[in-house]
Tab-separated table of C-alpha atoms and ligand atoms in Angstrom:
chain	number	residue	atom	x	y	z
Y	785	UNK	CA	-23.493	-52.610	44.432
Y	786	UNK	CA	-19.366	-52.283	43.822
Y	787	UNK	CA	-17.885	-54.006	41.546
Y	788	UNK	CA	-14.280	-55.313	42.624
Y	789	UNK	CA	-12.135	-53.686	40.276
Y	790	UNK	CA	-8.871	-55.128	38.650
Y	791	UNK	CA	-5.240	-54.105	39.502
Y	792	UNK	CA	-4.778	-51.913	37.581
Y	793	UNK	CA	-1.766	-50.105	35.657
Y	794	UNK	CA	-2.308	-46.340	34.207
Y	795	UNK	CA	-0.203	-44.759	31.702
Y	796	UNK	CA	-0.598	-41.336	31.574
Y	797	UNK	CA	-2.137	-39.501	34.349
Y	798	UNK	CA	-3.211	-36.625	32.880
Y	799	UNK	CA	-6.695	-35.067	32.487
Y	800	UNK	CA	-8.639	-38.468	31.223
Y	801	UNK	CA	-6.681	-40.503	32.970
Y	802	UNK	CA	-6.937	-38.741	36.344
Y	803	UNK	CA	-10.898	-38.336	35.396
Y	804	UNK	CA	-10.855	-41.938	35.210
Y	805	UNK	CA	-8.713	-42.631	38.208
Y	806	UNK	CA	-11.581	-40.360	39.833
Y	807	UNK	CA	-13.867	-42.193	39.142
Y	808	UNK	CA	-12.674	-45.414	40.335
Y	809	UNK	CA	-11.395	-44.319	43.693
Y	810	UNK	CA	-14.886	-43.443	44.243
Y	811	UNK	CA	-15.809	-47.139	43.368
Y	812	UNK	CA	-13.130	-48.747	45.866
Y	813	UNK	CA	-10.107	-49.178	43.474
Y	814	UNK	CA	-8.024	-51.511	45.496
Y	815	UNK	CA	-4.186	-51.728	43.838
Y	816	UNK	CA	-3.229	-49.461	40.894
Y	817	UNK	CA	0.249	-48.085	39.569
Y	818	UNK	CA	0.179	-44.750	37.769
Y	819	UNK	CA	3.062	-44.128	35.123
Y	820	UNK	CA	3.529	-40.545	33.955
Y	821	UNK	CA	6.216	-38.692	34.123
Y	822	UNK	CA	4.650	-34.844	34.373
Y	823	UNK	CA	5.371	-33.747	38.274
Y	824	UNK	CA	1.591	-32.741	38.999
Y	825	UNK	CA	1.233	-36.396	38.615
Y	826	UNK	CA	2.759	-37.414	42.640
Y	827	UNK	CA	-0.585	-35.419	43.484
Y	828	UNK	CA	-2.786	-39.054	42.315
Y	829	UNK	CA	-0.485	-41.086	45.060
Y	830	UNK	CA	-2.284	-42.713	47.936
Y	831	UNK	CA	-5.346	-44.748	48.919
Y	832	UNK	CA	-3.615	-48.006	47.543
Y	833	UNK	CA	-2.370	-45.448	44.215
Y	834	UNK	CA	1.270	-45.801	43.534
Y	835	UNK	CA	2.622	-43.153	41.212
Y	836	UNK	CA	5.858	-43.590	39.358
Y	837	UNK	CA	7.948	-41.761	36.364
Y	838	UNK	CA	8.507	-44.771	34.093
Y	839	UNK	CA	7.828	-48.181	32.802
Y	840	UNK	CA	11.207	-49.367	34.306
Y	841	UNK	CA	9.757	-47.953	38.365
Y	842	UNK	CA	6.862	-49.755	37.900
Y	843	UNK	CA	7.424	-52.385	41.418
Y	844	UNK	CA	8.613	-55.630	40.781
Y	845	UNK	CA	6.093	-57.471	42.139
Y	846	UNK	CA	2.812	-56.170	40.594
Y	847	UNK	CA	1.049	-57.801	38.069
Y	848	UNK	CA	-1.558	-56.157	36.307
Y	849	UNK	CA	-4.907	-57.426	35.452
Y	850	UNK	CA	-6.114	-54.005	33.322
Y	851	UNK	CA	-3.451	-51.810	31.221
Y	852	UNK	CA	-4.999	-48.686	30.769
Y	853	UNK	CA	-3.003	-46.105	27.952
Y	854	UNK	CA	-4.056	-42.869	28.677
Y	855	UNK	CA	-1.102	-41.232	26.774
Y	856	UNK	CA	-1.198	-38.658	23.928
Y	857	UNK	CA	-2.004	-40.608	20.869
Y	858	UNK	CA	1.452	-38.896	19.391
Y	859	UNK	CA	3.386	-40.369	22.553
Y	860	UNK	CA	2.131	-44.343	21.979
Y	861	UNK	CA	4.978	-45.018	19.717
Y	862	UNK	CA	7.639	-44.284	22.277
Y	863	UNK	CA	5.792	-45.168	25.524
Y	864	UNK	CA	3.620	-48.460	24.632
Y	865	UNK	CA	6.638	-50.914	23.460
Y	866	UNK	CA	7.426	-51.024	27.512
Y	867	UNK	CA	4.962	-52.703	28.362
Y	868	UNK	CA	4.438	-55.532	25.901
Y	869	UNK	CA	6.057	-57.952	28.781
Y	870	UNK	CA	2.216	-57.517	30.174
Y	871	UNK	CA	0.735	-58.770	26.867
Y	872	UNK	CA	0.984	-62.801	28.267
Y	873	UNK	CA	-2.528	-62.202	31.072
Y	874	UNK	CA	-3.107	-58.772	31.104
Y	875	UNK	CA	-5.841	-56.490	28.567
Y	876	UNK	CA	-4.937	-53.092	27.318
Y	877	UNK	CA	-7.541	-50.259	27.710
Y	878	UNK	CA	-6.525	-47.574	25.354
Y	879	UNK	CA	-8.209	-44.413	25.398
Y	880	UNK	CA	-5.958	-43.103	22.747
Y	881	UNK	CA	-8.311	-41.069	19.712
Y	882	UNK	CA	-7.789	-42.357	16.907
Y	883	UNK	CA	-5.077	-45.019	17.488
Y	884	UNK	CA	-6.794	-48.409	15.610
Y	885	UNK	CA	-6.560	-51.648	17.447
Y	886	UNK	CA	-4.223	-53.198	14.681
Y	887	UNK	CA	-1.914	-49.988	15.417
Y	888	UNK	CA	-1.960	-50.336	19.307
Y	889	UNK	CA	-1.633	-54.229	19.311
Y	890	UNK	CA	1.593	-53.550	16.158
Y	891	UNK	CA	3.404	-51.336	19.389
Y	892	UNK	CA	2.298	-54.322	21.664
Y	893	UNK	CA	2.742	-57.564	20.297
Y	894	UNK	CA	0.078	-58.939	18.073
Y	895	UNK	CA	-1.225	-60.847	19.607
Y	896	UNK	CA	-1.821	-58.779	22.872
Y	897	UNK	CA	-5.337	-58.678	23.959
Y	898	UNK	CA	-6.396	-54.642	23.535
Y	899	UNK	CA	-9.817	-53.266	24.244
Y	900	UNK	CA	-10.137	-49.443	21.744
Y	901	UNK	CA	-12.173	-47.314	24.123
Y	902	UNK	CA	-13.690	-43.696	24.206
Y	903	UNK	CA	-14.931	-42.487	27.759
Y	904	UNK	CA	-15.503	-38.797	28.538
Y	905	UNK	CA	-14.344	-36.386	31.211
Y	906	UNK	CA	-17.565	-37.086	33.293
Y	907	UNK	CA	-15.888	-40.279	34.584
Y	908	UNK	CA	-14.675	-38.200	37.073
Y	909	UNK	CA	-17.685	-38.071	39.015
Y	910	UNK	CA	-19.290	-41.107	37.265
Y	911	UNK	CA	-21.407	-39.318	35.315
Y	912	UNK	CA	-18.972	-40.320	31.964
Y	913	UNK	CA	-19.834	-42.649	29.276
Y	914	UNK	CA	-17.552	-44.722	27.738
Y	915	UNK	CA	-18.193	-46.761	24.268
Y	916	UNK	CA	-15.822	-49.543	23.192
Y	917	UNK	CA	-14.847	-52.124	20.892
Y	918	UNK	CA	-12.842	-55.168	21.467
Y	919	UNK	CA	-10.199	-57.328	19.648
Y	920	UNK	CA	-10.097	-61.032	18.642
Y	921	UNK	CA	-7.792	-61.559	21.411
Y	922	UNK	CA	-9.290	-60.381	24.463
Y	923	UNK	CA	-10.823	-63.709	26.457
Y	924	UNK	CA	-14.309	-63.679	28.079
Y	925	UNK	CA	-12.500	-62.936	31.375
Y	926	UNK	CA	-10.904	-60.287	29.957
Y	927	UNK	CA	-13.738	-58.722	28.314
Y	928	UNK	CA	-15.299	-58.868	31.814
Y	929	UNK	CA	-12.769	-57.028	33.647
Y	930	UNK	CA	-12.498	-54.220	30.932
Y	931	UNK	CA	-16.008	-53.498	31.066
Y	932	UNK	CA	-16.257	-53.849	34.928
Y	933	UNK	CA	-13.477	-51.288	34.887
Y	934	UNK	CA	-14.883	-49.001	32.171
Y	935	UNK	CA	-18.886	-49.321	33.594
Y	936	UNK	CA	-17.466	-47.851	37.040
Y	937	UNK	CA	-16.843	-44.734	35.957
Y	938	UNK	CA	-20.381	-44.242	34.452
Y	939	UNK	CA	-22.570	-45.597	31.572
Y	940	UNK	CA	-20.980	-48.392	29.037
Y	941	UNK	CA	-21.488	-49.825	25.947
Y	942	UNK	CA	-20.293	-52.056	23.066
Y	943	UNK	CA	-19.646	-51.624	19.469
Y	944	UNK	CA	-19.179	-54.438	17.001
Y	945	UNK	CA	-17.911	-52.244	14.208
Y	946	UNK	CA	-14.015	-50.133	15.188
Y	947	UNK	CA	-15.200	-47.771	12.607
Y	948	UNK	CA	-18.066	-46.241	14.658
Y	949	UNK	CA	-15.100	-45.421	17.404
Y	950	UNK	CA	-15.115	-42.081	15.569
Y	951	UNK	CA	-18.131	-40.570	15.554
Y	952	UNK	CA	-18.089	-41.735	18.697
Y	953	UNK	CA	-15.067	-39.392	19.710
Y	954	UNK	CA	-16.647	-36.777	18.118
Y	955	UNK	CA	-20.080	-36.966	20.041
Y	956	UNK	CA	-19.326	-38.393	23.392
Y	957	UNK	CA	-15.542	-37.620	23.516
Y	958	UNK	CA	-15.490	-34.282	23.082
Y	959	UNK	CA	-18.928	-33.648	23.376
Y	960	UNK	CA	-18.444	-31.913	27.359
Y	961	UNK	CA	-16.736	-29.186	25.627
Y	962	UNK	CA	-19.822	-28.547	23.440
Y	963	UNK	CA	-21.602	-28.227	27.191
Y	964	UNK	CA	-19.180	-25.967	28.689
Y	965	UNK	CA	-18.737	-23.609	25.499
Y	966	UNK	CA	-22.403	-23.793	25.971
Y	967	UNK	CA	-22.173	-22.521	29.116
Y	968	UNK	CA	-19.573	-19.930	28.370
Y	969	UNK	CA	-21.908	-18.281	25.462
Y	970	UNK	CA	-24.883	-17.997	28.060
Y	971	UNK	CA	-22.863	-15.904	30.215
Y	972	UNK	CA	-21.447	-13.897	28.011
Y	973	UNK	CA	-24.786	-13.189	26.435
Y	974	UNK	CA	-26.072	-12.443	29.768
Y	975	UNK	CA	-23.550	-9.912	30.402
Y	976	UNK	CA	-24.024	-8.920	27.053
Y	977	UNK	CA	-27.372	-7.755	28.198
Y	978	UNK	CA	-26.571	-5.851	31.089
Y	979	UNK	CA	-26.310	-8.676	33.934
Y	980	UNK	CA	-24.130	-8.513	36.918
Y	981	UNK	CA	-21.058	-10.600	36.265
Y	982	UNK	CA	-21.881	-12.926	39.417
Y	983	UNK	CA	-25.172	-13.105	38.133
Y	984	UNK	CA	-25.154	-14.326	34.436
Y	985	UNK	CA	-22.168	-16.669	35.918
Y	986	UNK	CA	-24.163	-18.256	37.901
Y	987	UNK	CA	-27.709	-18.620	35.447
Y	988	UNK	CA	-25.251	-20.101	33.072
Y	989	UNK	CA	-23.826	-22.501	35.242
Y	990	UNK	CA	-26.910	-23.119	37.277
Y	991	UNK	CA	-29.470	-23.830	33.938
Y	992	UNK	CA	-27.085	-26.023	32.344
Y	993	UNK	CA	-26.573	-28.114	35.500
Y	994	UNK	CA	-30.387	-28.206	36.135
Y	995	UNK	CA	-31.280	-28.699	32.415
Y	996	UNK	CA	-28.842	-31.775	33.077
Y	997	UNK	CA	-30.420	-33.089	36.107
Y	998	UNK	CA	-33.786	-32.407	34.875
Y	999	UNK	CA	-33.045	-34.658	31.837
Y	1000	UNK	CA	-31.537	-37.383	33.936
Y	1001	UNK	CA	-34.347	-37.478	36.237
Y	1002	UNK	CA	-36.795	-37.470	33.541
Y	1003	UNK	CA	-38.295	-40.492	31.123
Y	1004	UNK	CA	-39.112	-37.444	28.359
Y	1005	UNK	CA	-37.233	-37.541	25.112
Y	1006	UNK	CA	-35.130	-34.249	25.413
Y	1007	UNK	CA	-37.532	-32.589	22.699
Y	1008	UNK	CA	-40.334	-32.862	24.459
Y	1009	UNK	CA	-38.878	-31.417	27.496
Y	1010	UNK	CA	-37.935	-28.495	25.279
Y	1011	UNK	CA	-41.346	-27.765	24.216
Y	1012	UNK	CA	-42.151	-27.988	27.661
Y	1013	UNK	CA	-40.227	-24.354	27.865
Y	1014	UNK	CA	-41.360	-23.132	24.992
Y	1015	UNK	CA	-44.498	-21.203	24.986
Y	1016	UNK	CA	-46.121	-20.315	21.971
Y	1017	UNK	CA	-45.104	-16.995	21.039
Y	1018	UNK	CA	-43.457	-16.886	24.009
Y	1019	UNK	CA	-39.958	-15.355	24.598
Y	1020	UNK	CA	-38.069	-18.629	24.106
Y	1021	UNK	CA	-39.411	-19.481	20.746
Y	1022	UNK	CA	-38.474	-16.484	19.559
Y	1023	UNK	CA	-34.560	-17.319	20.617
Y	1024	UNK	CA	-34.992	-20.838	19.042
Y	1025	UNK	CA	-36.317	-19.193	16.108
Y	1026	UNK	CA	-33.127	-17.537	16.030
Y	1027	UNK	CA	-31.292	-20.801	16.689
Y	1028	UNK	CA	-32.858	-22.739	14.315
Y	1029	UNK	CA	-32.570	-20.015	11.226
Y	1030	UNK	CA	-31.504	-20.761	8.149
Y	1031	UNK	CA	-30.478	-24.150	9.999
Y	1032	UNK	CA	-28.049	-22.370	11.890
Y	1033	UNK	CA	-27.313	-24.595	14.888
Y	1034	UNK	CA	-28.477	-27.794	13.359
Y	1035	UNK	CA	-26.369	-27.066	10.465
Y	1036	UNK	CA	-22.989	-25.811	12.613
Y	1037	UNK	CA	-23.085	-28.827	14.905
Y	1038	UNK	CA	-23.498	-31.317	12.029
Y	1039	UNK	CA	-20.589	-29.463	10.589
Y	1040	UNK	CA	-18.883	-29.855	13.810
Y	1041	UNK	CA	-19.609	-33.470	14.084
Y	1042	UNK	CA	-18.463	-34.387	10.684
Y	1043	UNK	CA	-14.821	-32.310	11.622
Y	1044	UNK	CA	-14.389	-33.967	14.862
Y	1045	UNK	CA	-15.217	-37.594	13.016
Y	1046	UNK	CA	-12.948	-36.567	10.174
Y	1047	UNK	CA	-10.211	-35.871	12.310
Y	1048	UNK	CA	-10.692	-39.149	14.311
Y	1049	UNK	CA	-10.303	-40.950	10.988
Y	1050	UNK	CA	-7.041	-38.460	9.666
Y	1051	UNK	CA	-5.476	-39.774	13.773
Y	1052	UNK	CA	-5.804	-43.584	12.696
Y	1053	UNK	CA	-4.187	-43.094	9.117
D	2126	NAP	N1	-9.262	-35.134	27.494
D	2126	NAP	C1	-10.351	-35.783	27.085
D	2126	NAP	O1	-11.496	-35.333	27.256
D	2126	NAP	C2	-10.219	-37.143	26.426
D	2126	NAP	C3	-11.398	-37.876	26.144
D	2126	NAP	C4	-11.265	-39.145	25.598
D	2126	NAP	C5	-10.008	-39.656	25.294
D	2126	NAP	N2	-8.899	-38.907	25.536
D	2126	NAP	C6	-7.590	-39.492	25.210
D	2126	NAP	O2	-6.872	-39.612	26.400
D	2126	NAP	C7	-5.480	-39.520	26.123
D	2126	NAP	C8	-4.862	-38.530	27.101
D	2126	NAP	O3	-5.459	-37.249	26.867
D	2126	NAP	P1	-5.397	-36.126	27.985
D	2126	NAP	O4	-6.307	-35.048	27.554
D	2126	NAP	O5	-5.566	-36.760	29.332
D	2126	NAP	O6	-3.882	-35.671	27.789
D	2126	NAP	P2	-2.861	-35.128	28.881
D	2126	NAP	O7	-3.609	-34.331	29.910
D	2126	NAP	O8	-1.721	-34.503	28.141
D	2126	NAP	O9	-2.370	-36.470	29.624
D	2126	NAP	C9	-1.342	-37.293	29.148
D	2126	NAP	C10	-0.411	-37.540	30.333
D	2126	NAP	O10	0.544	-38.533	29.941
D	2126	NAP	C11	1.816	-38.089	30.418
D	2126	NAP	N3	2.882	-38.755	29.644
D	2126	NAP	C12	3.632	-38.264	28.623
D	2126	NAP	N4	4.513	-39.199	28.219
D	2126	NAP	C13	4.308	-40.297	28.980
D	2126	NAP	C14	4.906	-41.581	29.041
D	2126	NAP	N5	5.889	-41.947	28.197
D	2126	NAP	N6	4.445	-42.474	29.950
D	2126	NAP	C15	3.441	-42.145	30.770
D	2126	NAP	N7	2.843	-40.921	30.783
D	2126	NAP	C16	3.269	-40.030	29.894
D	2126	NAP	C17	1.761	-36.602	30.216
D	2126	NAP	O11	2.777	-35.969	30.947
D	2126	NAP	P3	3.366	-34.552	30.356
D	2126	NAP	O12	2.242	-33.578	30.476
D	2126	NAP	O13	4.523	-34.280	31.262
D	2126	NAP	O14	3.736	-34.822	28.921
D	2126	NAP	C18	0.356	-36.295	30.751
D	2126	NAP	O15	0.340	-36.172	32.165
D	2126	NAP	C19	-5.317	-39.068	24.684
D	2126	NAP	O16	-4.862	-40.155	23.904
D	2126	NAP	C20	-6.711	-38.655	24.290
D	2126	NAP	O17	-6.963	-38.964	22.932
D	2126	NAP	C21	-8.977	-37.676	26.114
């Protein structure tokens, strides 16, 4: 079933904002304006997508239901104050890591209604996940639209708690770049041991795409497909022994976890 989406205003059309814009085509996005100044950016034009280089093209005549800042957390400062004339009817979706609702809604007008949410680069074949947390000021109606908007580009949830916006940046945010340097160290391993290039490119590519379907297809908890691989004394236990020693990956990702959710936190200071 499609949803009908909101008009919709984009700032910043760059590679989660274009992921997102992806993913909403795909879902029948009726009437959207893009603002971003970058000239790859005329490429999102069409299908109802209006692309402009500033607040002050944005046409006369449209009136946003969704706001959705997709800028550099570094750029808010300059770009959000344009568009607090919005802040009567429309919510704000921002994406930015790290920016706090008080600090997006100070750039806004206070009492603007903003929605702090962290989606993924998945969206872009709505396969993302998005997790967000909402401010006193966004309506029921609002609320509705946001996560109508969000939900389209892939799996959604609430949070009650702002705080838990940064491990959440840290797992789901930035956690397809875990996948794909993933997928870089099993071909390079493979070449490593003596693999045709084309080959081990395509094993890599191939197991972690599989691996992903399998999962999705599957009611098993991801552990028990792993033992499912894992013969005892077989070859794979002996590379998760390797994996596993001394706590080596358990220990680095928890390590990496913890530095991603740090950072989150040092972005909102
Ligand atoms: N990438 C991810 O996986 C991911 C995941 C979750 C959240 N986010 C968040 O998404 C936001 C965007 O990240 P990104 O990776 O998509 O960055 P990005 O690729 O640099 O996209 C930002 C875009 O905004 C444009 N821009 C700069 N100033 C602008 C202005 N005043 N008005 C409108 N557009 C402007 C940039 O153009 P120029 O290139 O010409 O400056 C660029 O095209 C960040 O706040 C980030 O925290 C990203």
């Amino acid at each position: 079933m499609t949803t009908r989406l909101p008009s919709l205003l984009l700032v910043g059309g760059g590679r989660m904002g274009s992921a997102m814009l992806a993913g909403w085509r795909e879902q029948g996005l009726t009437a959207a304006v893009v603002v971003d100044p970058s000239p790859g950016a005329a490429a999102l034009a069409g299908d109802g997508v209006t692309v402009v280089a500033s607040a002050a093209d944005i046409p006369a005549g449209f009136v946003p239901e969704a706001v959705v800042l997709a800028v550099k957390p570094q750029m808010a400062a300059e770009a959000l104050p344009a568009y607090a004339r919005f802040a009567g009817h429309a919510v704000f979706i921002s994406i930015m890591a790290g920016k706090t609702i008080h600090a997006v809604g100070a750039m806004l007008g206070v009492k603007a209604a903003v929605v702090r949410a962290m989606p993924n680069t998945p969206a872009s074949v709505r396969q993302g996940i998005t997790v967000a947390v909402r401010s006193a000021h966004v309506s029921a109606r609002q609320t509705e639209l946001a996560q109508d908007l969000l939900a389209a580009t892939g799996a959604f949830a609430w949070v009650e708690d702002e705080n838990l916006l940064d491990p959440v940046t840290a797992i789901s945010g930035g956690g397809p770049a875990y996948v794909f340097l993933l997928t870089e160290l099993l071909e390079q391993a493979g070449l490593d041991q003596g693999l045709p290039p084309a080959l081990a490119r395509q094993m890599a590519r191939q197991t972690v795409i599989g691996s992903a379907a399998l999962l999705a297809a599957s009611d098993e908890e991801a552990a028990n497909l792993r033992i499912a691989v894992t013969s005892p004394k077989g070859t794979t236990e002996r590379a998760l022994a390797v994996l596993r020693a001394d706590d080596a990956w358990p220990k680095t990702f928890r390590e990496a976890i913890q530095a991603a959710t740090e950072r989150s936190r040092e972005l909102s200071g």
